[in-house]
Short mmCIF file of C-alpha atoms and ligand atoms in Angstrom, two decimals:
data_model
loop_
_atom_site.label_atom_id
_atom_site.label_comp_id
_atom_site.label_asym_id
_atom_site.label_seq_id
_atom_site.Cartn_x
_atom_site.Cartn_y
_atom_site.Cartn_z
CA UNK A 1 7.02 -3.74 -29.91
CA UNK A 2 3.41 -3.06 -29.75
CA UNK A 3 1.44 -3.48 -26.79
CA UNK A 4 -2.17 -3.49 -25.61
CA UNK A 5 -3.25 -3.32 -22.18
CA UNK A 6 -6.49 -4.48 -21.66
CA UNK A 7 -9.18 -4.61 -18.79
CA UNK A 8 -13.34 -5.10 -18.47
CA UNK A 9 -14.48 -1.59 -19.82
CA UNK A 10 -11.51 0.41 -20.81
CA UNK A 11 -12.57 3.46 -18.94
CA UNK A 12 -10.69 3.31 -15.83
CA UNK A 13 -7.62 0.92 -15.49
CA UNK A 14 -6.16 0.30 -19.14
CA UNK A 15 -6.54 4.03 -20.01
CA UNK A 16 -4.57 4.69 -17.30
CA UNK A 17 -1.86 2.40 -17.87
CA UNK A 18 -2.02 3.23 -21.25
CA UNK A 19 -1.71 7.02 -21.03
CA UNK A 20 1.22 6.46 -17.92
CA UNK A 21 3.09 4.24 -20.13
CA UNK A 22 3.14 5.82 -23.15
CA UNK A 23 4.29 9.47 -21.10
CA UNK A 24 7.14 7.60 -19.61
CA UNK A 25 8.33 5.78 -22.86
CA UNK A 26 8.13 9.00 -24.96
CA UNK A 27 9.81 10.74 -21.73
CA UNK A 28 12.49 7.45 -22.33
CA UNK A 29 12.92 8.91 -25.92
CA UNK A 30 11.55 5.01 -27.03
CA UNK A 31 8.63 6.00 -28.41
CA UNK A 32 9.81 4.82 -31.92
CA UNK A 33 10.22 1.83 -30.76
CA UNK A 34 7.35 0.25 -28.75
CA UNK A 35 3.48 1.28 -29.47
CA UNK A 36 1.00 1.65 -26.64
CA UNK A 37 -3.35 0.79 -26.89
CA UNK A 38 -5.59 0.05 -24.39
CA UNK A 39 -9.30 -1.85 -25.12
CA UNK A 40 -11.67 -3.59 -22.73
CA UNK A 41 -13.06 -7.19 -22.86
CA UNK A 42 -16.65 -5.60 -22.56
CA UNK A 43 -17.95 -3.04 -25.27
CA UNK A 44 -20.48 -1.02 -22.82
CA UNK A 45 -18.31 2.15 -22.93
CA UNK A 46 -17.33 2.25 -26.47
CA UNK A 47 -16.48 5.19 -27.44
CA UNK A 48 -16.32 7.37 -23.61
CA UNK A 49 -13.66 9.00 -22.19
CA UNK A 50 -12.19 7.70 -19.59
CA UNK A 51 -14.08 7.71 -16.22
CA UNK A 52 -13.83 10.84 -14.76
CA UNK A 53 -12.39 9.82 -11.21
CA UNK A 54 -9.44 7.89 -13.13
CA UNK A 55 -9.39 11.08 -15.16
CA UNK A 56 -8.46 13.32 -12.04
CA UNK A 57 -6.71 10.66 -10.38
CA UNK A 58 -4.06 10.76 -13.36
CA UNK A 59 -4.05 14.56 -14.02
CA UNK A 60 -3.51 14.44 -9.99
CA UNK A 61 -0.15 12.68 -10.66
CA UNK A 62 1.04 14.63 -14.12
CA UNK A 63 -0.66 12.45 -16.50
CA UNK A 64 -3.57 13.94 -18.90
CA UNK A 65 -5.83 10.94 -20.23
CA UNK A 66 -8.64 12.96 -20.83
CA UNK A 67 -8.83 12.37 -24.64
CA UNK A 68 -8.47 9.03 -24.54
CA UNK A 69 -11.81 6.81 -25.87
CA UNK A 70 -12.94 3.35 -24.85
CA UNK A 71 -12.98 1.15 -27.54
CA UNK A 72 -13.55 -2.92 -27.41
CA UNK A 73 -10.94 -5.84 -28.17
CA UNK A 74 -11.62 -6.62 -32.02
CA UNK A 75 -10.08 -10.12 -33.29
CA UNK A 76 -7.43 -8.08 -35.31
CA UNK A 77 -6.01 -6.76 -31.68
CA UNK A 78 -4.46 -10.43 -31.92
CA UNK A 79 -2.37 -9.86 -34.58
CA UNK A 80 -1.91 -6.06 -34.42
CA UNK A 81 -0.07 -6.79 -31.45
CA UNK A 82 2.59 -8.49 -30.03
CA UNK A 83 1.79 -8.56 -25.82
CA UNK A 84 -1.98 -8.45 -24.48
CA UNK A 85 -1.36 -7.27 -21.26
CA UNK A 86 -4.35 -7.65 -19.06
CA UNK A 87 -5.58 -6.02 -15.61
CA UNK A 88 -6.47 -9.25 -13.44
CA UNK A 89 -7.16 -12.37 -13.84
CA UNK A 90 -11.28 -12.60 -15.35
CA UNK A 91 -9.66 -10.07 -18.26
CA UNK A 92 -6.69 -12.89 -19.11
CA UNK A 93 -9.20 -15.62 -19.28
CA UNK A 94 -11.50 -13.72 -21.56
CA UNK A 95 -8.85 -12.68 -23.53
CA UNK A 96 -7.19 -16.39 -23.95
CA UNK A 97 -11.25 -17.65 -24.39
CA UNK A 98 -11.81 -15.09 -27.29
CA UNK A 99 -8.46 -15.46 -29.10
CA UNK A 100 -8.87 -16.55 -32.67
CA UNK A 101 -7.43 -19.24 -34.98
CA UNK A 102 -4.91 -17.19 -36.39
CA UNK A 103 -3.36 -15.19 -33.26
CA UNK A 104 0.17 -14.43 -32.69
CA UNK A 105 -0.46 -12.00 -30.01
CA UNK A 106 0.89 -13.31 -26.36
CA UNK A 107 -1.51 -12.73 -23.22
CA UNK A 108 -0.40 -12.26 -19.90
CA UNK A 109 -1.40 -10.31 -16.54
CA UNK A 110 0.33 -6.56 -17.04
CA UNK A 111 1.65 -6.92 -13.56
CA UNK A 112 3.38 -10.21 -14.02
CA UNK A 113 4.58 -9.36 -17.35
CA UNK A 114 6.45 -6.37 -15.43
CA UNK A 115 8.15 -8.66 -13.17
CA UNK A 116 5.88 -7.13 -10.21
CA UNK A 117 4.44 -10.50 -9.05
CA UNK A 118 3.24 -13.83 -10.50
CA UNK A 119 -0.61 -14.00 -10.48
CA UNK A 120 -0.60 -10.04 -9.57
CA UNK A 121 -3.78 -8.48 -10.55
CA UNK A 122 -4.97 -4.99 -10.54
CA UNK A 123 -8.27 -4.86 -8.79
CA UNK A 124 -11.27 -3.40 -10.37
CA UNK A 125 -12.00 0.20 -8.98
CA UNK A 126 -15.74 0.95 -10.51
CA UNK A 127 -17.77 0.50 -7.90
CA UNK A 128 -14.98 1.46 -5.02
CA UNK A 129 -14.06 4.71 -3.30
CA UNK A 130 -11.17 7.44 -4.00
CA UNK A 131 -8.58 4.90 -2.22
CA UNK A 132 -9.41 1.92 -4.41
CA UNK A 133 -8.50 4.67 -7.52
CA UNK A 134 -5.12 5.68 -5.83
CA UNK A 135 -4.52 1.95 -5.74
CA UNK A 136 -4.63 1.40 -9.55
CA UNK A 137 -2.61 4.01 -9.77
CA UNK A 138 0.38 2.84 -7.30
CA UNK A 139 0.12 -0.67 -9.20
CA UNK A 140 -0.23 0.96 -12.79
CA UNK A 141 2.89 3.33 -11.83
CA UNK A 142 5.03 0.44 -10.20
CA UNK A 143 4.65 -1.78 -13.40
CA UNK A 144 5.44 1.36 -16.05
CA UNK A 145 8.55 2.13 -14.27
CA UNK A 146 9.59 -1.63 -14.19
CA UNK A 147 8.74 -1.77 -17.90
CA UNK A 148 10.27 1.05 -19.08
CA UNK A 149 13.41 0.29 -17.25
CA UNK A 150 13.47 -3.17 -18.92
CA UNK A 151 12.78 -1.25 -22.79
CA UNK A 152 15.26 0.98 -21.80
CA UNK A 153 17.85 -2.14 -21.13
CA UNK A 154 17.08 -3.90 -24.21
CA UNK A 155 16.95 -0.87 -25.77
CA UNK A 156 21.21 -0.26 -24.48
CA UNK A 157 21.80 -3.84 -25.71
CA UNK A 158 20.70 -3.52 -29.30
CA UNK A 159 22.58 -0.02 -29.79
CA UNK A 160 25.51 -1.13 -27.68
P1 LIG B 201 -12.11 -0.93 -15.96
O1 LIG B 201 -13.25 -0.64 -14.87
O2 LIG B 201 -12.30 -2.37 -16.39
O3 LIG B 201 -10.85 -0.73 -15.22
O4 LIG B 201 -12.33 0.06 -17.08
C1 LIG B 201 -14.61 -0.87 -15.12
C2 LIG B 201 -15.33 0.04 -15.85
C3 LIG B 201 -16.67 -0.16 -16.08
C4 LIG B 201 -17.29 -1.29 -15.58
C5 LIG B 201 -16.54 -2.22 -14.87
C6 LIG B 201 -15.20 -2.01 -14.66
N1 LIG B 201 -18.66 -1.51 -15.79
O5 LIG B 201 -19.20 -2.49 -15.27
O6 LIG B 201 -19.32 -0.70 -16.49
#
């Protein structure tokens, strides 16, 4: 399964998620089975590391996404993967508004698709304080356990 997580600039929130999920599914031992990518809606940090408050916020909680680079969603994302998995609500519609002719890729708000809440966003922390960065990261962790719980299960079912 290969999954993108996706958000406005891919410097603070989909970096995150990306770098917590992908620790916890190699931790898992699933990492040959599900692929992990984050990208952002807007292009204006292309190429940047993550910001560095979401930087220390993760290495604050075991989790080093400091080589991670922004890049933008490219109309190939839609068939490279098989979930788009964004951060609220303004991502989802840009992501459904954008989607070419010839997607397969699924969209869908990361939270929801975790089973944490329907219509559950995770707020934009740019222009907030330290709290509004420990927030993401609650949300971000709650939805990585609940999704590599769920991988895991499948994961029992087809070896069972
Ligand atoms: P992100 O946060 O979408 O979680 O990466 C933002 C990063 C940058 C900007 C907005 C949101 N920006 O306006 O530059």
């Amino acid at each position: 399964m290969r999954l993108l997580v996706v958000c406005l600039g891919n410097i603070c929130r989909s970096p995150l998620a990306e770098g917590v999920l992908r620790q916890r599914i190699d931790q898992a031992r699933l990492g040959h089975r599900v692929v992990v990518d984050s990208a952002g809606t807007g292009g204006w940090h292309a190429g940047e590391p993550p910001d560095r408050r979401t930087i220390a916020n993760a290495a604050a909680h075991g989790v080093d996404i400091a080589g991670l680079r922004a890049r933008q969603l490219r109309a190939s994302d839609y068939r490279d993967f098989h979930w788009l998995l964004c951060a609220d609500r303004a991502n989802l519609d840009d992501v459904r508004g954008r989607a070419p002719g010839n997607a397969t890729a699924r969209s869908a708000l990361l939270l929801e698709w975790a089973g944490l809440g329907q219509g559950a966003e995770i707020p934009d922390p740019y222009t907030g304080g330290p709290e509004a960065f420990e927030h993401v990261w609650t949300l971000v962790d709650r939805a990585a356990r609940a999704i590599v719980a769920g991988l895991a299960d499948r994961t029992r079912t087809i070896d069972a």
